[in-house]
Amino acid sequence: MNAGKKAVVTGGTHGMGLAIVQALLAEGAEVVLTGRNEHTLEQARVRLSGRPAHVVRSDAASAADIAALGDLVEQRLGRVDALFVNHGTAEFQTLEAATEESFDRQFTVNTKGAFFSVQRLAPLLREGGSIVFTTVANDVVFPGLSAYSGSKEALRAIAQVLAAELLPRRIRVNSVAPGFIETPTMGVAGLTEQQRAEFLEQGSRSTPLRRNGTVEEVAKAALFLAFDATFTTGIEFPVDGGWGQGLGAGTEAAA
């Protein structure tokens, strides 16, 4: 159990981030969680009312918001045991349709915003604390997500470098890499209900375990890396039902 622990979860108002927050609260932690959508922020406030959860509007694309988040965390929590860098955005764009604005937006949020969030919040981490990034199971190519995949691969590299840089403070830095996880948006902005259904079907068909993962399964892996994997740093831990490990090679046709 993690009673008395203090944590920050960026992108914590819905989906995998909210599941991480709920798992932390269930174990007795106090949490600052962020989001930028007013609807999901209000939903989180209602759902987490009466619990030690501080719901904060913060945009990872804004340097001012990141600075203000650091100030708030310092005021509300003081020292922090774990930082979960979970926020992200994904947009489908093929090579022909890709725009500079979309490309920049995804790298600004997913990579730059994550890096500078850690820069601001790392000084607040206790010695021996941990950082867990949410990357993605990128070992299997997914057409139409070049910028998103690139931004998350860059984040994976950043996480590994930070794992080395933060060794003197014994801060462990790892990443959790989800595959097909059932969430309201399936991780992609602007999906129609039909597109979401197609995503779900594709996930259950192409994942070796023959189903989509749950947000709770991702949360369990994230908390394991944050608190229990005390001799583990610099890794990316797949939560993808074997998808990125090639375990399904040849089984899809046979199914």
Coordinates of N, CA and C in Angstrom, one line a residue:
M1 N 0.8 -1.2 0.0 CA 0.0 0.0 0.0 C 0.9 1.2 0.0
N2 N 0.3 2.3 -0.5 CA 1.1 3.6 -0.6 C 0.4 4.7 0.2
A3 N -0.1 4.4 1.4 CA -0.7 5.4 2.2 C 0.4 6.4 2.6
G4 N -0.1 7.7 2.4 CA 0.8 8.8 2.8 C 1.7 9.2 1.6
K5 N 1.7 8.5 0.5 CA 2.5 8.9 -0.6 C 1.9 10.1 -1.3
K6 N 2.7 10.9 -2.0 CA 2.2 12.1 -2.7 C 2.7 11.9 -4.2
A7 N 1.7 12.2 -5.1 CA 2.0 12.0 -6.5 C 1.4 13.0 -7.4
V8 N 2.0 13.2 -8.5 CA 1.4 14.1 -9.6 C 1.2 13.2 -10.8
V9 N 0.0 13.4 -11.4 CA -0.4 12.7 -12.6 C -0.8 13.8 -13.7
T10 N 0.0 14.0 -14.7 CA -0.4 14.9 -15.8 C -1.3 14.1 -16.7
G11 N -2.3 14.8 -17.3 CA -3.3 14.1 -18.1 C -4.1 13.1 -17.3
G12 N -4.5 13.5 -16.1 CA -5.1 12.5 -15.1 C -6.6 12.6 -15.0
T13 N -7.3 13.3 -15.9 CA -8.8 13.5 -15.8 C -9.6 12.5 -16.5
H14 N -9.0 11.6 -17.3 CA -9.8 10.6 -18.0 C -8.9 9.5 -18.4
G15 N -9.5 8.4 -18.9 CA -8.8 7.3 -19.5 C -7.8 6.7 -18.5
M16 N -6.6 6.4 -19.1 CA -5.5 5.8 -18.3 C -5.0 6.6 -17.2
G17 N -5.0 8.0 -17.4 CA -4.5 8.9 -16.3 C -5.4 8.8 -15.1
L18 N -6.7 8.8 -15.4 CA -7.7 8.8 -14.3 C -7.6 7.5 -13.6
A19 N -7.4 6.4 -14.3 CA -7.2 5.1 -13.7 C -6.0 5.1 -12.7
I20 N -4.9 5.7 -13.2 CA -3.7 5.8 -12.3 C -4.1 6.6 -11.0
V21 N -4.8 7.7 -11.2 CA -5.2 8.5 -10.1 C -6.1 7.7 -9.1
Q22 N -7.0 7.0 -9.6 CA -7.9 6.2 -8.8 C -7.2 5.1 -8.0
A23 N -6.2 4.5 -8.7 CA -5.4 3.5 -8.1 C -4.6 4.0 -6.9
L24 N -4.0 5.2 -7.2 CA -3.2 5.9 -6.1 C -4.1 6.2 -4.9
L25 N -5.3 6.8 -5.2 CA -6.2 7.2 -4.1 C -6.6 5.9 -3.3
A26 N -6.9 4.8 -4.0 CA -7.3 3.6 -3.4 C -6.3 3.1 -2.4
E27 N -5.0 3.4 -2.7 CA -3.9 2.9 -1.8 C -3.5 4.0 -0.8
G28 N -4.3 5.1 -0.7 CA -4.0 6.0 0.4 C -3.1 7.2 0.0
A29 N -2.8 7.4 -1.3 CA -2.0 8.5 -1.7 C -2.8 9.8 -1.8
E30 N -2.0 10.9 -1.8 CA -2.6 12.2 -2.2 C -2.1 12.6 -3.5
V31 N -3.0 13.2 -4.4 CA -2.6 13.3 -5.8 C -3.0 14.7 -6.3
V32 N -2.1 15.3 -7.1 CA -2.4 16.4 -7.9 C -2.5 15.9 -9.3
L33 N -3.6 16.1 -10.0 CA -3.9 15.6 -11.4 C -4.2 16.8 -12.3
T34 N -3.8 16.7 -13.5 CA -4.0 17.8 -14.4 C -4.8 17.4 -15.7
G35 N -5.4 18.4 -16.3 CA -6.1 18.2 -17.6 C -6.3 19.6 -18.2
R36 N -6.7 19.6 -19.4 CA -6.9 20.9 -20.1 C -8.3 21.1 -20.6
N37 N -9.1 20.0 -20.6 CA -10.5 20.1 -21.1 C -11.4 20.3 -20.0
E38 N -12.2 21.4 -20.1 CA -13.0 21.8 -19.0 C -14.1 20.8 -18.6
H39 N -14.6 20.1 -19.6 CA -15.6 19.0 -19.4 C -15.0 17.9 -18.6
T40 N -13.9 17.4 -19.0 CA -13.3 16.2 -18.2 C -12.7 16.7 -16.9
L41 N -12.3 17.9 -16.8 CA -11.9 18.5 -15.5 C -13.0 18.5 -14.5
E42 N -14.2 19.0 -15.0 CA -15.3 19.0 -14.1 C -15.8 17.6 -13.7
Q43 N -15.8 16.7 -14.7 CA -16.2 15.3 -14.4 C -15.2 14.7 -13.3
A44 N -14.0 15.0 -13.4 CA -13.0 14.5 -12.4 C -13.2 15.1 -11.1
R45 N -13.5 16.4 -11.0 CA -13.8 17.0 -9.7 C -15.0 16.4 -9.1
V46 N -16.0 16.1 -9.8 CA -17.2 15.4 -9.2 C -16.9 14.0 -8.8
R47 N -16.2 13.3 -9.6 CA -16.0 11.9 -9.3 C -15.0 11.7 -8.1
L48 N -14.1 12.6 -8.0 CA -13.1 12.5 -6.9 C -13.4 13.4 -5.7
S49 N -14.6 14.0 -5.7 CA -15.0 14.9 -4.6 C -14.8 14.2 -3.2
G50 N -14.3 14.9 -2.3 CA -14.1 14.3 -0.9 C -12.9 13.5 -0.7
R51 N -12.1 13.3 -1.8 CA -10.9 12.5 -1.6 C -9.7 13.4 -1.8
P52 N -8.5 13.0 -1.3 CA -7.3 13.8 -1.4 C -6.7 14.0 -2.8
A53 N -7.6 14.6 -3.6 CA -7.2 14.8 -5.0 C -7.4 16.2 -5.4
H54 N -6.3 16.8 -6.0 CA -6.4 18.2 -6.4 C -6.4 18.3 -7.9
V55 N -7.6 18.7 -8.4 CA -7.8 18.7 -9.9 C -7.4 20.1 -10.4
V56 N -6.4 20.1 -11.4 CA -5.9 21.4 -11.8 C -5.9 21.5 -13.3
R57 N -6.4 22.6 -13.8 CA -6.3 22.9 -15.2 C -4.9 23.3 -15.6
S58 N -4.2 22.5 -16.5 CA -2.9 22.8 -16.9 C -2.6 22.3 -18.3
D59 N -2.1 23.1 -19.1 CA -1.8 22.7 -20.5 C -0.3 22.5 -20.7
A60 N 0.1 21.3 -21.0 CA 1.5 20.9 -21.2 C 2.2 21.7 -22.3
A61 N 1.4 22.3 -23.2 CA 1.9 23.1 -24.3 C 2.3 24.5 -23.9
S62 N 2.0 24.8 -22.6 CA 2.2 26.2 -22.1 C 3.3 26.2 -21.1
A63 N 4.3 27.0 -21.3 CA 5.4 27.1 -20.4 C 4.9 27.8 -19.1
A64 N 4.0 28.7 -19.2 CA 3.4 29.4 -18.1 C 2.6 28.5 -17.2
D65 N 1.8 27.6 -17.9 CA 1.1 26.6 -17.1 C 2.0 25.6 -16.4
I66 N 3.0 25.2 -17.0 CA 4.0 24.3 -16.4 C 4.6 24.9 -15.2
A67 N 5.0 26.2 -15.3 CA 5.6 26.9 -14.1 C 4.6 27.0 -13.0
A68 N 3.3 27.3 -13.4 CA 2.3 27.5 -12.3 C 2.0 26.1 -11.7
L69 N 2.0 25.1 -12.5 CA 1.8 23.7 -11.9 C 2.8 23.4 -10.8
G70 N 4.1 23.7 -11.2 CA 5.2 23.4 -10.2 C 4.9 24.2 -8.9
D71 N 4.5 25.4 -9.0 CA 4.3 26.2 -7.8 C 3.1 25.6 -7.0
L72 N 2.1 25.2 -7.7 CA 0.9 24.6 -7.0 C 1.3 23.3 -6.3
V73 N 2.0 22.5 -7.0 CA 2.5 21.2 -6.4 C 3.3 21.5 -5.1
E74 N 4.2 22.4 -5.2 CA 5.1 22.8 -4.1 C 4.2 23.2 -2.9
Q75 N 3.2 24.0 -3.2 CA 2.3 24.5 -2.1 C 1.4 23.5 -1.5
R76 N 0.8 22.6 -2.4 CA -0.1 21.6 -1.9 C 0.5 20.4 -1.4
L77 N 1.6 19.9 -2.0 CA 2.2 18.6 -1.6 C 3.5 18.7 -1.0
G78 N 4.3 19.8 -1.3 CA 5.7 19.8 -0.9 C 6.5 18.8 -1.7
R79 N 7.1 17.9 -1.0 CA 7.9 16.9 -1.7 C 7.0 15.8 -2.2
V80 N 7.4 15.3 -3.4 CA 6.6 14.3 -4.1 C 7.3 13.0 -4.2
D81 N 6.5 11.9 -4.1 CA 7.1 10.5 -4.2 C 7.2 10.0 -5.6
A82 N 6.2 10.4 -6.4 CA 6.1 9.9 -7.8 C 5.5 10.9 -8.7
L83 N 6.0 10.9 -10.0 CA 5.5 11.7 -11.0 C 5.1 10.8 -12.2
F84 N 3.8 10.9 -12.6 CA 3.4 10.2 -13.8 C 3.1 11.1 -14.9
V85 N 3.9 11.1 -15.9 CA 3.8 12.0 -17.1 C 3.0 11.2 -18.1
N86 N 1.7 11.4 -18.0 CA 0.7 10.6 -18.8 C 0.0 11.4 -20.0
H87 N 0.1 12.7 -19.9 CA -0.7 13.5 -20.9 C -0.2 13.2 -22.4
G88 N -1.0 13.5 -23.3 CA -0.6 13.2 -24.7 C -1.8 13.5 -25.7
T89 N -1.5 13.7 -26.9 CA -2.5 13.9 -27.9 C -2.0 13.2 -29.2
A90 N -3.0 12.6 -29.9 CA -2.7 11.9 -31.2 C -3.7 12.3 -32.2
E91 N -3.2 12.5 -33.5 CA -4.0 12.9 -34.6 C -3.7 12.1 -35.8
F92 N -4.7 11.5 -36.4 CA -4.5 10.7 -37.6 C -4.2 11.6 -38.8
Q93 N -3.0 11.5 -39.4 CA -2.7 12.2 -40.6 C -1.7 11.4 -41.5
T94 N -2.1 11.1 -42.7 CA -1.2 10.4 -43.6 C -0.2 11.4 -44.1
L95 N 0.8 10.9 -44.7 CA 1.9 11.7 -45.3 C 1.3 12.8 -46.2
E96 N 0.4 12.5 -47.0 CA -0.2 13.5 -48.0 C -1.0 14.5 -47.2
A97 N -1.7 14.1 -46.2 CA -2.6 15.1 -45.5 C -2.0 15.8 -44.3
A98 N -0.8 15.4 -43.9 CA -0.1 16.0 -42.8 C 0.1 17.5 -42.9
T99 N -0.1 18.2 -41.8 CA 0.1 19.6 -41.7 C 1.2 20.0 -40.7
E100 N 1.9 21.1 -40.9 CA 2.9 21.5 -40.0 C 2.3 21.8 -38.6
E101 N 1.1 22.3 -38.6 CA 0.4 22.7 -37.3 C 0.1 21.4 -36.5
S102 N -0.4 20.4 -37.1 CA -0.7 19.2 -36.4 C 0.6 18.5 -35.9
F103 N 1.6 18.5 -36.8 CA 2.9 17.9 -36.4 C 3.5 18.6 -35.2
D104 N 3.5 19.9 -35.3 CA 4.1 20.7 -34.2 C 3.3 20.5 -32.9
R105 N 1.9 20.5 -33.0 CA 1.1 20.3 -31.8 C 1.4 19.0 -31.1
Q106 N 1.5 18.0 -31.8 CA 1.8 16.7 -31.2 C 3.1 16.6 -30.5
F107 N 4.2 17.1 -31.2 CA 5.5 17.2 -30.5 C 5.5 18.1 -29.4
T108 N 4.8 19.2 -29.5 CA 4.8 20.2 -28.4 C 4.2 19.6 -27.1
V109 N 3.1 19.0 -27.3 CA 2.4 18.4 -26.1 C 3.1 17.1 -25.6
N110 N 3.3 16.2 -26.5 CA 3.8 14.8 -26.2 C 5.3 14.8 -25.7
T111 N 6.1 15.6 -26.4 CA 7.5 15.5 -26.1 C 8.0 16.7 -25.4
K112 N 7.9 17.9 -26.0 CA 8.4 19.1 -25.3 C 7.7 19.4 -24.0
G113 N 6.4 19.2 -24.0 CA 5.6 19.5 -22.8 C 6.0 18.5 -21.7
A114 N 6.2 17.2 -22.0 CA 6.6 16.2 -21.1 C 8.0 16.5 -20.5
F115 N 8.9 16.9 -21.4 CA 10.3 17.2 -20.9 C 10.3 18.3 -19.9
F116 N 9.6 19.4 -20.3 CA 9.7 20.6 -19.4 C 8.8 20.5 -18.2
S117 N 7.8 19.6 -18.2 CA 7.1 19.3 -17.0 C 8.0 18.6 -16.0
V118 N 8.8 17.7 -16.5 CA 9.7 17.0 -15.6 C 10.8 17.9 -15.1
Q119 N 11.3 18.8 -16.0 CA 12.3 19.8 -15.6 C 11.8 20.6 -14.4
R120 N 10.5 21.0 -14.4 CA 10.0 21.8 -13.4 C 9.7 21.0 -12.1
L121 N 9.2 19.8 -12.3 CA 8.7 19.0 -11.1 C 9.8 18.1 -10.5
A122 N 10.8 17.8 -11.3 CA 11.9 16.9 -10.7 C 12.5 17.4 -9.5
P123 N 12.7 18.7 -9.3 CA 13.3 19.2 -8.1 C 12.4 19.0 -6.9
L124 N 11.1 18.7 -7.1 CA 10.2 18.4 -6.0 C 10.2 17.0 -5.6
L125 N 10.8 16.1 -6.4 CA 10.8 14.7 -6.1 C 11.7 14.4 -4.9
R126 N 11.3 13.5 -4.1 CA 12.1 13.1 -3.0 C 13.3 12.2 -3.5
E127 N 14.4 12.2 -2.9 CA 15.5 11.3 -3.2 C 15.0 9.9 -3.1
G128 N 15.2 9.1 -4.2 CA 14.7 7.8 -4.2 C 13.3 7.7 -4.8
G129 N 12.7 8.8 -5.3 CA 11.4 8.8 -5.9 C 11.4 8.2 -7.3
S130 N 10.3 8.4 -8.0 CA 10.3 7.8 -9.4 C 9.5 8.7 -10.3
I131 N 9.8 8.5 -11.6 CA 9.0 9.1 -12.7 C 8.6 8.0 -13.6
V132 N 7.3 8.0 -14.0 CA 6.8 7.0 -15.0 C 6.2 7.8 -16.2
F133 N 6.8 7.6 -17.3 CA 6.2 8.2 -18.6 C 5.2 7.2 -19.2
T134 N 4.2 7.7 -19.9 CA 3.4 6.9 -20.7 C 3.8 7.1 -22.1
T135 N 4.4 6.0 -22.7 CA 4.8 6.1 -24.1 C 3.7 5.4 -25.0
V136 N 4.1 4.5 -25.8 CA 3.2 3.7 -26.6 C 3.9 2.5 -27.2
A137 N 3.2 1.4 -27.4 CA 3.7 0.2 -28.0 C 4.0 0.5 -29.5
N138 N 5.2 0.9 -29.8 CA 5.5 1.5 -31.1 C 6.2 0.5 -32.0
D139 N 6.4 -0.8 -31.5 CA 7.2 -1.7 -32.2 C 6.5 -2.2 -33.5
V140 N 5.2 -2.0 -33.5 CA 4.4 -2.4 -34.7 C 4.0 -1.1 -35.4
V141 N 4.2 -0.9 -36.7 CA 3.9 0.3 -37.4 C 2.4 0.5 -37.5
F142 N 2.0 1.7 -37.3 CA 0.5 2.0 -37.4 C 0.4 3.2 -38.4
P143 N 0.0 2.9 -39.7 CA -0.1 4.0 -40.7 C -1.0 5.1 -40.2
G144 N -0.6 6.4 -40.5 CA -1.4 7.5 -40.2 C -1.0 8.2 -38.9
L145 N -0.1 7.6 -38.2 CA 0.3 8.2 -36.9 C 1.8 8.5 -36.8
S146 N 2.3 9.0 -37.9 CA 3.8 9.3 -38.0 C 4.2 10.3 -36.9
A147 N 3.5 11.4 -36.8 CA 4.0 12.4 -35.8 C 3.8 11.9 -34.4
Y148 N 2.6 11.3 -34.1 CA 2.4 10.8 -32.8 C 3.4 9.7 -32.4
S149 N 3.7 8.8 -33.3 CA 4.6 7.7 -33.0 C 6.0 8.3 -32.8
G150 N 6.4 9.3 -33.6 CA 7.7 9.9 -33.5 C 7.8 10.7 -32.2
S151 N 6.8 11.3 -31.8 CA 6.8 12.1 -30.5 C 7.0 11.2 -29.3
K152 N 6.3 10.0 -29.4 CA 6.4 9.1 -28.3 C 7.7 8.3 -28.3
E153 N 8.3 8.1 -29.4 CA 9.6 7.4 -29.5 C 10.7 8.4 -29.0
A154 N 10.5 9.7 -29.3 CA 11.4 10.7 -28.7 C 11.3 10.7 -27.2
L155 N 10.1 10.6 -26.7 CA 9.9 10.6 -25.3 C 10.5 9.4 -24.6
R156 N 10.5 8.3 -25.3 CA 11.1 7.1 -24.7 C 12.6 7.3 -24.6
A157 N 13.2 8.0 -25.6 CA 14.7 8.3 -25.6 C 15.0 9.3 -24.4
I158 N 14.1 10.3 -24.3 CA 14.3 11.2 -23.2 C 14.2 10.5 -21.8
A159 N 13.3 9.6 -21.7 CA 13.2 8.9 -20.4 C 14.4 8.1 -20.1
Q160 N 15.0 7.5 -21.1 CA 16.3 6.8 -20.8 C 17.4 7.7 -20.4
V161 N 17.5 8.8 -21.1 CA 18.6 9.8 -20.7 C 18.4 10.3 -19.3
L162 N 17.1 10.6 -19.0 CA 16.8 11.2 -17.6 C 17.1 10.1 -16.6
A163 N 16.9 8.8 -16.9 CA 17.2 7.8 -16.0 C 18.7 7.8 -15.6
A164 N 19.5 8.1 -16.5 CA 21.0 8.2 -16.2 C 21.3 9.5 -15.5
E165 N 20.6 10.6 -15.9 CA 20.9 11.9 -15.3 C 20.5 12.0 -13.8
L166 N 19.4 11.2 -13.5 CA 18.9 11.3 -12.1 C 19.4 10.2 -11.2
L167 N 20.3 9.4 -11.6 CA 20.9 8.4 -10.8 C 21.5 9.0 -9.5
P168 N 22.2 10.1 -9.5 CA 22.8 10.6 -8.3 C 21.7 10.9 -7.2
R169 N 20.5 11.1 -7.6 CA 19.4 11.3 -6.6 C 18.6 10.0 -6.4
R170 N 19.1 8.9 -7.0 CA 18.4 7.6 -6.9 C 16.9 7.7 -7.3
I171 N 16.6 8.6 -8.2 CA 15.3 8.7 -8.8 C 15.2 7.7 -10.0
R172 N 14.3 6.8 -10.0 CA 14.1 5.8 -11.0 C 13.2 6.4 -12.1
V173 N 13.6 6.2 -13.4 CA 12.8 6.7 -14.5 C 12.5 5.6 -15.4
N174 N 11.2 5.3 -15.6 CA 10.7 4.2 -16.5 C 9.5 4.7 -17.3
S175 N 9.2 3.8 -18.2 CA 8.0 4.1 -19.1 C 7.1 2.9 -19.2
V176 N 5.8 3.2 -19.2 CA 4.8 2.2 -19.5 C 4.3 2.4 -20.9
A177 N 4.3 1.3 -21.7 CA 3.9 1.4 -23.1 C 2.7 0.6 -23.4
P178 N 1.5 1.3 -23.4 CA 0.3 0.6 -23.7 C 0.1 0.3 -25.2
G179 N -0.6 -0.8 -25.4 CA -1.0 -1.2 -26.8 C -2.5 -0.7 -27.0
F180 N -3.3 -1.6 -27.5 CA -4.7 -1.3 -27.7 C -5.4 -1.3 -26.3
I181 N -5.8 -0.1 -25.8 CA -6.4 0.0 -24.5 C -7.8 0.6 -24.7
E182 N -8.8 0.0 -24.1 CA -10.2 0.5 -24.3 C -10.4 1.8 -23.4
T183 N -10.5 2.9 -24.1 CA -10.8 4.2 -23.5 C -11.8 4.9 -24.3
P184 N -12.4 6.0 -23.7 CA -13.4 6.7 -24.5 C -13.0 7.2 -25.8
T185 N -11.7 7.6 -26.0 CA -11.2 8.2 -27.2 C -10.2 7.2 -27.9
M186 N -9.9 6.1 -27.3 CA -8.9 5.2 -27.8 C -7.6 5.9 -28.1
G187 N -7.4 7.0 -27.4 CA -6.1 7.7 -27.5 C -6.0 8.7 -28.7
V188 N -7.0 8.8 -29.5 CA -6.9 9.6 -30.7 C -8.0 10.6 -30.7
A189 N -7.6 11.9 -30.9 CA -8.6 13.0 -30.8 C -9.6 12.9 -32.0
G190 N -10.9 13.2 -31.8 CA -11.8 13.3 -32.8 C -12.4 12.1 -33.5
L191 N -12.2 10.9 -32.8 CA -12.7 9.7 -33.4 C -14.3 9.7 -33.3
T192 N -14.9 9.2 -34.4 CA -16.3 9.0 -34.4 C -16.6 7.7 -33.7
E193 N -17.9 7.4 -33.4 CA -18.2 6.2 -32.8 C -17.9 5.0 -33.6
Q194 N -18.0 5.2 -35.0 CA -17.7 4.1 -35.9 C -16.2 3.8 -35.9
Q195 N -15.4 4.9 -35.9 CA -14.0 4.7 -35.9 C -13.5 4.1 -34.6
R196 N -14.1 4.4 -33.5 CA -13.8 3.8 -32.2 C -14.1 2.3 -32.2
A197 N -15.3 2.0 -32.8 CA -15.6 0.6 -32.9 C -14.7 -0.2 -33.7
E198 N -14.2 0.5 -34.8 CA -13.2 -0.2 -35.7 C -11.9 -0.4 -34.9
F199 N -11.5 0.6 -34.1 CA -10.3 0.5 -33.3 C -10.4 -0.7 -32.4
L200 N -11.5 -0.8 -31.7 CA -11.7 -1.9 -30.7 C -11.7 -3.2 -31.4
E201 N -12.3 -3.3 -32.6 CA -12.3 -4.6 -33.3 C -10.9 -4.9 -33.8
Q202 N -10.2 -3.9 -34.3 CA -8.8 -4.2 -34.7 C -7.9 -4.6 -33.6
G203 N -8.1 -4.0 -32.4 CA -7.3 -4.3 -31.2 C -7.5 -5.8 -30.8
S204 N -8.8 -6.2 -30.7 CA -9.0 -7.6 -30.3 C -8.6 -8.6 -31.3
R205 N -8.6 -8.2 -32.6 CA -8.1 -9.1 -33.6 C -6.6 -9.2 -33.7
S206 N -5.9 -8.1 -33.5 CA -4.5 -8.1 -33.8 C -3.6 -8.3 -32.5
T207 N -4.2 -8.2 -31.3 CA -3.5 -8.4 -30.1 C -3.4 -9.9 -29.8
P208 N -2.3 -10.5 -29.6 CA -2.2 -11.9 -29.3 C -3.1 -12.5 -28.2
L209 N -3.4 -11.7 -27.2 CA -4.3 -12.2 -26.2 C -5.7 -12.0 -26.6
R210 N -6.0 -11.5 -27.8 CA -7.3 -11.5 -28.4 C -8.3 -10.6 -27.6
R211 N -7.8 -9.5 -27.1 CA -8.7 -8.6 -26.5 C -8.0 -7.2 -26.3
N212 N -8.7 -6.2 -26.1 CA -8.1 -4.9 -25.8 C -7.8 -4.9 -24.3
G213 N -6.8 -4.1 -23.9 CA -6.5 -4.0 -22.5 C -7.4 -3.0 -21.8
T214 N -7.3 -3.0 -20.5 CA -8.2 -2.0 -19.7 C -7.3 -1.0 -19.1
V215 N -7.9 0.2 -18.8 CA -7.1 1.2 -18.1 C -6.6 0.8 -16.8
E216 N -7.3 -0.1 -16.1 CA -6.9 -0.5 -14.8 C -5.6 -1.4 -14.9
E217 N -5.4 -2.1 -16.0 CA -4.2 -2.9 -16.2 C -3.0 -2.0 -16.5
V218 N -3.2 -0.9 -17.2 CA -2.2 0.1 -17.4 C -1.8 0.7 -16.0
A219 N -2.8 1.1 -15.2 CA -2.6 1.7 -13.9 C -1.8 0.8 -13.0
K220 N -2.1 -0.5 -13.0 CA -1.3 -1.4 -12.2 C 0.1 -1.5 -12.6
A221 N 0.4 -1.5 -13.9 CA 1.8 -1.5 -14.4 C 2.5 -0.2 -14.0
A222 N 1.8 0.9 -14.1 CA 2.4 2.2 -13.8 C 2.8 2.3 -12.3
L223 N 1.9 1.9 -11.5 CA 2.1 1.9 -10.0 C 3.2 0.9 -9.6
F224 N 3.3 -0.2 -10.3 CA 4.4 -1.2 -10.1 C 5.7 -0.5 -10.4
L225 N 5.8 0.1 -11.5 CA 7.1 0.8 -11.9 C 7.4 1.9 -10.9
A226 N 6.4 2.6 -10.4 CA 6.6 3.8 -9.5 C 7.1 3.4 -8.2
F227 N 6.5 2.3 -7.6 CA 6.7 2.0 -6.2 C 7.3 0.6 -5.9
D228 N 7.0 -0.4 -6.7 CA 7.4 -1.7 -6.4 C 8.7 -2.2 -7.1
A229 N 8.9 -1.6 -8.3 CA 10.1 -2.1 -9.1 C 11.3 -1.3 -8.6
T230 N 11.8 -1.5 -7.4 CA 12.8 -0.6 -6.7 C 14.2 -0.9 -7.3
F231 N 14.4 -1.9 -8.1 CA 15.7 -2.1 -8.7 C 15.6 -2.0 -10.2
T232 N 14.7 -1.2 -10.7 CA 14.5 -1.1 -12.1 C 14.4 0.4 -12.5
T233 N 15.3 0.7 -13.5 CA 15.2 2.1 -14.1 C 15.7 2.0 -15.5
G234 N 15.2 3.0 -16.3 CA 15.6 3.1 -17.7 C 14.9 2.1 -18.6
I235 N 13.8 1.5 -18.2 CA 13.1 0.5 -19.1 C 11.8 1.1 -19.6
E236 N 11.3 0.5 -20.7 CA 10.0 0.7 -21.2 C 9.2 -0.6 -21.1
F237 N 8.2 -0.6 -20.3 CA 7.4 -1.8 -19.9 C 6.2 -1.9 -20.8
P238 N 6.1 -2.9 -21.7 CA 4.9 -3.0 -22.5 C 3.7 -3.5 -21.8
V239 N 2.5 -2.9 -22.0 CA 1.3 -3.4 -21.5 C 0.4 -3.5 -22.8
D240 N 0.6 -4.5 -23.6 CA 0.0 -4.6 -24.9 C -0.4 -5.9 -25.3
G241 N -0.6 -6.9 -24.4 CA -1.1 -8.2 -24.7 C -0.2 -9.0 -25.7
G242 N 1.1 -8.6 -25.7 CA 2.0 -9.3 -26.6 C 2.1 -8.7 -28.0
W243 N 1.4 -7.6 -28.2 CA 1.3 -7.0 -29.6 C 2.7 -6.6 -30.1
G244 N 3.4 -5.9 -29.3 CA 4.7 -5.4 -29.8 C 5.8 -6.4 -29.8
Q245 N 5.6 -7.6 -29.2 CA 6.6 -8.6 -29.1 C 6.5 -9.7 -30.3
G246 N 5.6 -9.4 -31.2 CA 5.5 -10.3 -32.3 C 4.9 -11.7 -32.0
L247 N 4.2 -11.8 -30.8 CA 3.7 -13.1 -30.4 C 2.6 -13.6 -31.3
G248 N 1.9 -12.6 -31.9 CA 0.8 -13.0 -32.7 C 1.1 -13.4 -34.2
A249 N 2.4 -13.4 -34.5 CA 2.7 -13.7 -35.9 C 2.2 -15.1 -36.3
G250 N 1.4 -15.0 -37.3 CA 0.8 -16.3 -37.8 C -0.5 -16.7 -37.1
T251 N -0.8 -16.1 -36.0 CA -2.0 -16.6 -35.3 C -3.2 -15.9 -35.7
E252 N -3.1 -14.7 -36.3 CA -4.3 -14.0 -36.8 C -5.0 -14.7 -37.9
A253 N -4.1 -15.2 -38.8 CA -4.7 -16.0 -40.0 C -5.3 -17.2 -39.5
A254 N -4.8 -17.8 -38.4 CA -5.3 -19.1 -38.0 C -6.5 -19.0 -37.1
A255 N -6.8 -17.7 -36.6 CA -7.9 -17.5 -35.7 C -9.2 -17.5 -36.4

